[in-house]
Amino acid sequence: MEWNFEIAFVLIILLVMLAVLVADLMRPGLVMFSACVLFVCAGILSPEELLAGFSNKGMITVALLFLVSEGIRRSDALGHMISRILPVKAGKKPTVRKGYSKLMPTVAGISAFLNNTPIVVIFIPIVKEWAAKAGLNVKKFLIPVSYAAILGGMCTLIGTSTNLVVHGMMLEEGFSGFSMFELGKVGGVIAVAGILYIILFGNRLLPSDKTPEEAAAEGTGKNLHKIEAVIGPRFKGVNVPFKDFDFNKRYGASLMEIRRNGEPQTDTDSLILKEGDTLIIEADDSFFTNWGDSSEFMMISNGHPHRLPAPKWKKWVSVGLLAIMIAGATFGQMPRIKALAPGVDLDMFFWVCVVTVIMAVLNIFPAKRYTKLISWDILVTIASALAISKAMTNSGLADMLAGRLTSNISGEVSPMIVLASLYIVTNIITELITNNAAAAFAFPIAMSAATQLGVDPMPFFVAITMAASASFSTPIGYQTNMIAQGIGNYKFRDFTRFGLPLNILAFVISMILIPIFWKF
């Protein structure tokens, strides 16, 4: 396809958008929505196509899963479970490797069915307290917790929003989408291999911090504690100059230090506060009471888990509802089950709707505050990404890029080379911006490449789904990595050193297994 105005316009806007996302100048959702508005102004997208993403099944499923995950979190079922898994017995000091062998499969298993972020937020304070009691270095555990959550999310349809984004785009294009455990054919193997990698090499490759005895010395004065808080999207000081923001007046606590990318920030006069920054605070116990359940902070920790009081029945009911949702989505598409409810599509969307309503009625999550429990920026990002995908198709940019990908001087290239190229490009993008955006950019190119090669697009769809989730080499590609970096005070290079081999491992496994399970 030849160059034209629409192709050039879309390409230029996308490159500017990527630069703004990498520079972290604005929230991803707003950046991508702004690009969509420009495409509407240029006549490349219709208003209906822009709004279509906001009614996409995958996006709404993601929104409801935030509420289900919040219900599980507030029931304290996960905190109760992990406390039993990681006991510290008198006279039996555990090793780092034994900690990995218990912790990593647990985190990955839970993350296959719940949103990654609340899992990491719940587990990190518990793991920090356990490591201090066991006399182990906490820096050996926080990155692995984030990685295990990512690995678990690659195993099921609902494990991460990325899987649901690709699933939703497939449905829009007339494909059947993914079944509940279909991605596990590859994602499950990657998860097992990744956990083994963490167990074998985590202690050797991850950095060491101050001694556990020093880390345990949290008191800074009478009734005062050293508290670490990771700035969330609703924090009132986001994108505000630090010198103009009165932290003490708003939060009733003293701000001792600000960390970004694992580095203490010394030039506070010119510092602009950003989501993901870690604040070291001196405060009393009332800080937890006032802000421990607030979305202004992604996480608050003083080395001890902040357990929400919940009656015992909520633990069992929330876990039972989660099991019903998983079983319903898994078996609901079987012909015999569908015959029992003619006219009703018993898919993942149906079951997550039912479970969300039941949780709200039973007050497992606070129904009056449900809007504050959803990450709206992620939803706007997903909806905008779907519109951007449509703009790439409408303008011809997807066809042109696919044409470059599927041919060379000597003619057509093999589908395997295209599969590998799509994976690598998607993986690089997801390490620099957001996983959902990376999947949405790659999807129209994958579909067009399959059409030009005359092959089934399913292997390409699976490849971009795996690649968009496999964010291990940088802390900026995945929110859980940012949380681990802020609380663990890791350097950027710590993620690259430990995560890059995991990226390569995921790539190799994907290239071997995808063509076996999904033929071209």
XYZ file of C-alpha atoms in Angstrom:
520
model
C 0.000 0.000 0.000
C 1.252 3.478 -0.954
C 1.656 6.362 1.480
C -1.258 8.775 1.770
C -2.349 11.539 4.128
C -4.327 9.266 6.445
C -1.485 6.770 6.891
C 1.063 9.550 7.529
C -1.289 11.365 9.945
C -2.032 8.259 12.016
C 1.637 7.258 12.122
C 2.783 10.721 13.243
C 0.087 10.926 15.947
C 0.974 7.439 17.212
C 4.687 8.293 17.403
C 3.945 11.514 19.323
C 1.575 9.592 21.579
C 4.227 6.953 22.308
C 6.751 9.682 23.137
C 4.309 11.326 25.578
C 3.536 7.964 27.196
C 7.217 7.109 27.622
C 7.891 10.569 29.071
C 4.934 10.068 31.460
C 3.667 13.612 30.880
C -0.015 12.713 31.349
C -2.136 9.746 32.382
C -2.176 7.042 29.653
C -5.954 7.121 29.278
C -6.025 10.864 28.596
C -3.068 10.670 26.177
C -4.679 7.915 24.129
C -8.142 9.473 24.194
C -6.624 12.738 22.918
C -5.114 10.830 19.988
C -8.544 9.343 19.239
C -10.132 12.811 19.209
C -7.541 13.931 16.642
C -8.430 10.922 14.480
C -12.122 11.917 14.682
C -11.221 15.503 13.696
C -9.305 14.168 10.672
C -12.236 12.001 9.596
C -10.326 8.755 10.125
C -12.585 7.651 12.968
C -16.325 8.237 13.214
C -17.769 9.283 16.596
C -19.512 5.901 16.719
C -16.193 4.086 16.253
C -14.610 6.188 18.988
C -17.417 5.334 21.417
C -17.603 1.647 20.468
C -14.707 0.779 22.764
C -16.630 2.055 25.791
C -19.319 -0.583 25.198
C -16.889 -3.410 24.475
C -17.607 -6.573 26.472
C -13.959 -7.029 27.385
C -13.654 -3.513 28.796
C -16.808 -3.777 30.903
C -15.680 -7.196 32.144
C -12.425 -5.597 33.315
C -14.410 -2.914 35.178
C -16.533 -5.489 37.001
C -13.498 -7.629 37.843
C -12.093 -4.646 39.751
C -15.133 -4.871 42.027
C -14.885 -8.656 42.405
C -11.184 -8.340 43.296
C -12.021 -5.632 45.821
C -14.618 -7.912 47.392
C -12.037 -10.683 47.792
C -9.525 -8.189 49.217
C -11.960 -6.784 51.782
C -13.012 -10.255 52.911
C -9.377 -10.826 54.034
C -9.471 -14.307 52.455
C -6.065 -13.766 50.825
C -4.425 -12.393 53.973
C -5.693 -15.360 55.955
C -4.390 -17.782 53.317
C -0.893 -16.331 52.978
C -0.454 -16.113 56.760
C -0.968 -19.889 56.912
C 1.376 -20.537 53.987
C 4.286 -18.537 55.432
C 4.565 -19.406 59.127
C 7.792 -18.793 61.064
C 8.418 -21.735 63.384
C 10.672 -21.391 66.397
C 14.109 -22.876 65.758
C 13.429 -23.423 62.033
C 14.774 -20.543 59.983
C 13.513 -20.775 56.378
C 15.726 -20.110 53.372
C 15.050 -17.744 50.478
C 14.583 -20.694 48.145
C 12.040 -22.364 50.461
C 10.203 -19.045 50.676
C 10.061 -18.913 46.880
C 8.793 -22.489 46.622
C 5.825 -21.691 48.882
C 5.112 -18.119 47.836
C 5.517 -18.070 44.045
C 3.015 -20.835 43.121
C 0.488 -19.343 45.563
C 0.720 -15.824 44.128
C 0.624 -17.114 40.545
C -2.343 -19.389 41.255
C -4.415 -16.612 42.822
C -3.393 -14.102 40.152
C -4.781 -16.376 37.445
C -8.275 -15.411 38.632
C -7.952 -11.987 40.277
C -6.600 -8.584 39.308
C -2.805 -8.484 39.798
C -2.574 -5.133 41.568
C -4.672 -5.885 44.693
C -2.864 -9.222 45.036
C 0.533 -7.516 45.109
C -0.795 -4.781 47.430
C -2.039 -7.441 49.875
C 0.983 -9.716 49.685
C 3.892 -7.259 49.893
C 3.310 -6.083 53.523
C 2.716 -9.693 54.603
C 5.894 -10.845 52.847
C 7.872 -7.950 54.357
C 6.749 -8.851 57.864
C 7.437 -12.555 57.279
C 10.928 -11.848 55.881
C 11.790 -9.661 58.886
C 10.649 -12.359 61.342
C 12.497 -15.057 59.392
C 15.696 -12.980 59.221
C 15.640 -12.932 55.389
C 16.386 -10.002 53.106
C 13.136 -8.486 51.869
C 14.718 -7.327 48.585
C 14.915 -10.964 47.539
C 11.104 -11.229 47.511
C 9.260 -8.139 46.240
C 10.192 -8.324 42.533
C 9.437 -12.088 42.521
C 5.982 -11.382 44.000
C 5.248 -8.981 41.122
C 6.622 -11.406 38.527
C 4.618 -14.320 39.945
C 1.440 -12.208 39.704
C 2.226 -11.427 36.055
C 2.992 -15.082 35.282
C -0.272 -16.219 36.852
C -2.200 -13.642 34.843
C -0.973 -15.214 31.600
C -2.769 -18.508 32.341
C -6.477 -17.631 32.052
C -8.843 -15.342 30.209
C -9.472 -13.215 33.335
C -5.911 -13.295 34.684
C -5.109 -9.835 33.343
C -6.954 -7.074 31.528
C -4.683 -7.599 28.490
C -6.192 -11.014 27.823
C -9.689 -9.544 27.959
C -8.699 -6.662 25.651
C -7.526 -9.045 22.924
C -10.535 -11.270 23.569
C -12.846 -8.272 23.160
C -11.194 -7.208 19.886
C -11.505 -10.765 18.570
C -15.235 -10.741 19.326
C -15.596 -7.377 17.553
C -14.010 -8.877 14.427
C -16.276 -11.910 14.446
C -13.917 -14.446 16.025
C -14.978 -16.681 18.897
C -12.419 -15.259 21.340
C -10.534 -17.186 24.015
C -12.060 -19.776 26.298
C -11.362 -19.594 30.042
C -8.201 -21.716 30.093
C -7.163 -21.650 26.428
C -4.235 -19.293 26.990
C -2.984 -21.649 29.703
C -1.673 -23.999 27.007
C 1.212 -21.559 26.636
C 0.838 -19.258 29.642
C 0.774 -22.165 32.083
C 4.081 -23.522 30.769
C 5.610 -20.029 30.897
C 4.363 -19.651 34.485
C 5.890 -22.970 35.602
C 9.195 -22.206 33.853
C 9.195 -18.658 35.278
C 8.591 -19.871 38.837
C 11.419 -22.416 38.492
C 13.671 -19.616 37.200
C 12.824 -17.460 40.238
C 13.446 -20.359 42.642
C 16.797 -21.253 41.050
C 18.230 -17.803 40.350
C 16.315 -15.229 42.424
C 18.607 -15.324 45.442
C 21.684 -14.998 43.233
C 20.537 -12.267 40.833
C 18.461 -10.008 43.086
C 20.217 -7.340 45.185
C 20.629 -7.342 48.944
C 19.536 -4.496 51.180
C 20.232 -3.511 54.750
C 20.159 -6.282 57.312
C 16.792 -7.546 58.564
C 17.623 -6.153 62.002
C 18.045 -2.664 60.563
C 14.919 -3.017 58.455
C 12.934 -4.059 61.503
C 13.798 -0.848 63.333
C 10.718 1.028 62.207
C 9.984 3.258 65.176
C 10.993 6.872 64.759
C 9.608 8.239 67.986
C 6.937 7.715 70.600
C 3.811 6.350 68.870
C 5.319 7.265 65.495
C 6.212 4.865 62.701
C 8.124 4.936 59.456
C 5.501 4.329 56.744
C 5.987 3.740 53.025
C 3.167 4.891 50.749
C 3.003 4.515 46.958
C 1.155 7.383 45.278
C -2.051 6.279 43.532
C -4.054 7.859 40.688
C -6.407 9.756 43.054
C -3.619 11.325 45.129
C -4.385 15.047 45.303
C -0.783 16.038 44.633
C -0.299 14.139 41.339
C 1.302 16.437 38.730
C 1.528 19.197 41.355
C 4.897 20.794 42.212
C 6.022 19.441 45.559
C 6.788 22.890 46.922
C 3.119 23.904 46.355
C 1.608 20.855 48.068
C 1.127 20.901 51.855
C 1.383 17.183 52.651
C 1.215 17.628 56.421
C -1.954 19.701 56.273
C -3.789 17.208 54.048
C -2.631 13.921 55.586
C -1.579 14.848 59.126
C 1.862 13.291 58.730
C 5.457 14.381 58.118
C 7.009 13.600 54.742
C 10.620 12.466 55.221
C 11.673 11.341 51.727
C 10.436 10.925 48.146
C 11.715 8.074 45.985
C 11.346 7.684 42.232
C 12.666 4.709 40.261
C 14.354 3.539 43.443
C 16.304 6.800 43.849
C 15.770 9.379 46.648
C 14.794 12.768 45.186
C 16.937 15.587 46.551
C 15.895 18.508 44.315
C 12.400 18.860 45.755
C 12.004 22.508 44.704
C 11.541 21.502 41.049
C 9.991 18.087 41.699
C 6.566 17.270 40.233
C 4.837 14.464 42.150
C 3.800 11.493 39.994
C 1.770 8.318 40.382
C 4.078 5.494 41.470
C 6.382 7.727 43.555
C 7.111 6.274 46.989
C 6.757 8.528 50.029
C 8.585 7.823 53.292
C 6.309 9.197 56.004
C 6.524 9.657 59.768
C 3.062 9.181 61.263
C 1.100 7.526 64.045
C -1.422 4.699 63.739
C -4.211 7.088 62.737
C -2.624 7.420 59.276
C -3.605 3.811 58.552
C -7.095 4.382 59.926
C -7.644 7.450 57.749
C -5.851 6.472 54.543
C -5.224 2.712 54.614
C -8.369 2.070 52.576
C -8.073 5.089 50.296
C -7.430 4.972 46.548
C -5.177 8.025 46.937
C -2.407 5.515 47.670
C -1.818 2.299 45.761
C -0.277 0.831 48.866
C 0.617 1.780 52.447
C 3.038 -0.283 54.504
C 4.856 0.023 57.807
C 6.285 -3.479 57.632
C 3.093 -5.049 58.988
C 0.045 -6.138 56.999
C -2.955 -3.832 57.197
C -5.777 -6.314 57.736
C -9.321 -5.152 57.115
C -11.785 -6.420 59.743
C -14.259 -8.797 58.118
C -16.662 -11.428 59.504
C -15.739 -15.035 58.784
C -18.749 -15.647 56.542
C -17.515 -13.030 54.062
C -14.289 -14.979 53.496
C -16.187 -18.139 52.562
C -18.904 -16.404 50.548
C -16.438 -14.302 48.513
C -14.274 -17.326 47.696
C -17.392 -19.352 46.867
C -18.672 -16.656 44.509
C -15.278 -16.493 42.805
C -15.374 -20.280 42.314
C -18.892 -20.051 40.848
C -17.766 -17.317 38.440
C -14.771 -19.350 37.247
C -16.781 -22.579 36.900
C -19.652 -20.803 35.172
C -17.368 -19.110 32.630
C -15.504 -22.384 32.038
C -18.497 -24.650 31.494
C -21.149 -22.120 30.466
C -20.267 -22.349 26.770
C -20.661 -26.140 26.617
C -23.606 -27.166 24.366
C -25.402 -29.114 27.128
C -25.158 -26.183 29.567
C -26.236 -23.651 26.932
C -29.276 -25.790 26.178
C -30.426 -25.356 29.779
C -30.667 -21.570 29.336
C -31.688 -20.817 25.741
C -31.332 -17.176 24.818
C -28.794 -16.465 27.578
C -25.082 -16.309 26.766
C -23.448 -17.902 29.826
C -20.022 -16.404 29.097
C -17.519 -14.640 31.349
C -19.388 -11.351 31.042
C -22.639 -12.921 32.298
C -21.037 -14.544 35.338
C -18.983 -11.537 36.401
C -22.164 -9.418 36.235
C -24.039 -11.889 38.457
C -21.212 -12.184 41.000
C -20.702 -8.401 41.152
C -24.373 -7.790 41.932
C -24.430 -10.492 44.624
C -21.281 -9.061 46.248
C -22.826 -5.588 46.235
C -26.092 -6.826 47.799
C -24.176 -8.703 50.523
C -21.945 -5.645 51.121
C -18.791 -7.671 50.458
C -17.521 -4.484 48.834
C -19.033 -1.075 49.718
C -21.702 -0.599 47.061
C -22.048 3.126 47.762
C -18.368 3.634 46.903
C -18.173 1.331 43.886
C -17.084 4.111 41.501
C -13.969 4.726 43.603
C -12.984 1.053 43.432
C -12.600 1.014 39.649
C -9.455 2.224 37.893
C -11.102 4.482 35.344
C -7.845 5.392 33.641
C -7.313 1.732 32.733
C -10.834 1.579 31.288
C -10.329 4.757 29.242
C -6.980 3.353 28.092
C -8.639 0.125 26.934
C -11.519 1.891 25.160
C -9.136 4.351 23.479
C -6.779 1.538 22.490
C -9.652 -0.219 20.721
C -10.450 3.003 18.842
C -6.777 3.477 17.914
C -6.745 -0.077 16.592
C -9.728 0.819 14.393
C -7.980 3.994 13.181
C -4.931 1.949 12.161
C -7.222 -0.309 10.115
C -9.293 2.505 8.577
C -6.265 4.529 7.515
C -4.468 1.562 5.942
C -1.535 1.834 8.347
C -2.137 -1.687 9.696
C -2.117 -3.136 6.156
C 1.048 -1.220 5.254
C 2.930 -2.331 8.388
C 1.709 -5.893 7.911
C 2.914 -5.769 4.317
C 6.376 -4.724 5.461
C 6.296 -7.526 8.014
C 5.188 -10.284 5.635
C 7.451 -9.615 2.656
C 11.074 -8.916 1.833
C 13.191 -8.497 -1.278
C 12.952 -12.203 -2.156
C 9.170 -12.397 -1.577
C 6.944 -13.594 1.288
C 8.439 -14.529 4.643
C 7.368 -17.545 6.671
C 4.552 -17.205 9.245
C 7.027 -18.179 11.992
C 9.205 -15.135 11.277
C 6.124 -12.905 11.323
C 5.008 -14.544 14.590
C 8.398 -13.884 16.198
C 8.530 -10.305 14.869
C 5.049 -9.506 16.195
C 5.953 -10.942 19.598
C 9.209 -8.980 19.883
C 7.691 -5.654 18.777
C 4.704 -6.055 21.129
C 6.992 -7.001 24.007
C 9.228 -3.964 23.485
C 6.207 -1.638 23.402
C 4.712 -3.131 26.578
C 8.001 -2.586 28.435
C 7.895 1.114 27.544
C 4.219 2.046 27.902
C 1.191 -0.030 28.945
C 0.331 -3.654 28.241
C -3.202 -2.896 27.017
C -1.977 -0.287 24.545
C 0.691 -2.656 23.234
C -1.880 -5.386 22.563
C -4.259 -2.962 20.858
C -1.514 -1.597 18.571
C -0.400 -5.077 17.559
C -3.872 -6.558 17.002
C -4.764 -4.915 13.637
C -1.263 -5.608 12.328
C -1.571 -9.255 13.365
C -4.966 -9.597 11.685
C -3.793 -7.914 8.486
C -0.589 -10.001 8.401
C -2.616 -13.211 8.684
C -4.875 -12.087 5.827
C -1.916 -11.246 3.582
C -0.233 -14.572 4.342
C -3.492 -16.489 3.958
C -3.164 -18.166 7.369
C -5.255 -18.462 10.524
C -4.721 -15.325 12.690
C -5.178 -17.246 15.965
C -1.423 -17.943 16.503
C -0.718 -14.226 16.053
C -3.463 -13.241 18.520
C -2.037 -15.593 21.158
C 1.497 -14.301 20.542
C 0.613 -10.633 21.067
C -1.412 -11.550 24.169
C 1.568 -13.361 25.715
C 4.024 -10.647 24.675
C 1.889 -7.803 26.040
C 1.755 -9.447 29.473
C 5.406 -10.510 29.676
C 6.672 -7.252 31.189
C 9.702 -8.212 33.269
C 12.639 -6.073 32.083
C 11.504 -2.626 33.252
C 9.509 -1.328 36.224
C 7.463 1.061 34.077
C 5.634 -1.483 31.906
C 3.441 -2.956 34.641
C 1.830 -1.327 37.686
C 2.806 -4.178 40.025
C 6.458 -3.685 39.046
C 6.182 -0.001 39.969
C 4.748 -0.904 43.373
C 7.529 -3.422 44.027
C 10.154 -0.898 42.946
C 8.816 1.835 45.197
C 8.469 -0.307 48.331
C 11.629 -2.353 47.710
C 13.770 0.639 46.703
C 15.041 -1.230 43.628
C 17.072 0.319 40.830
C 15.905 0.184 37.205
C 18.784 -2.160 36.381
C 17.602 -4.669 38.999
C 14.545 -5.376 36.847
C 16.597 -5.622 33.659
C 19.188 -7.933 35.181
C 16.648 -10.310 36.694
C 13.772 -9.853 34.237
C 15.452 -9.962 30.816
C 16.230 -13.721 31.007
C 12.565 -14.228 31.936
C 11.509 -12.245 28.848
C 13.713 -14.464 26.697
C 12.369 -17.606 28.370
C 8.759 -16.540 27.705
C 9.618 -15.772 24.056
C 11.275 -19.140 23.426
C 8.425 -21.115 25.026
C 5.830 -19.120 23.061
C 7.600 -19.714 19.750
C 7.758 -23.465 20.429
C 4.230 -24.032 21.742
C 2.010 -21.571 19.843
C 2.414 -23.278 16.421
C 1.764 -26.664 18.080
C -1.571 -25.726 19.656
C -2.761 -23.218 17.017
C -1.913 -24.158 13.445
C -1.249 -21.471 10.849
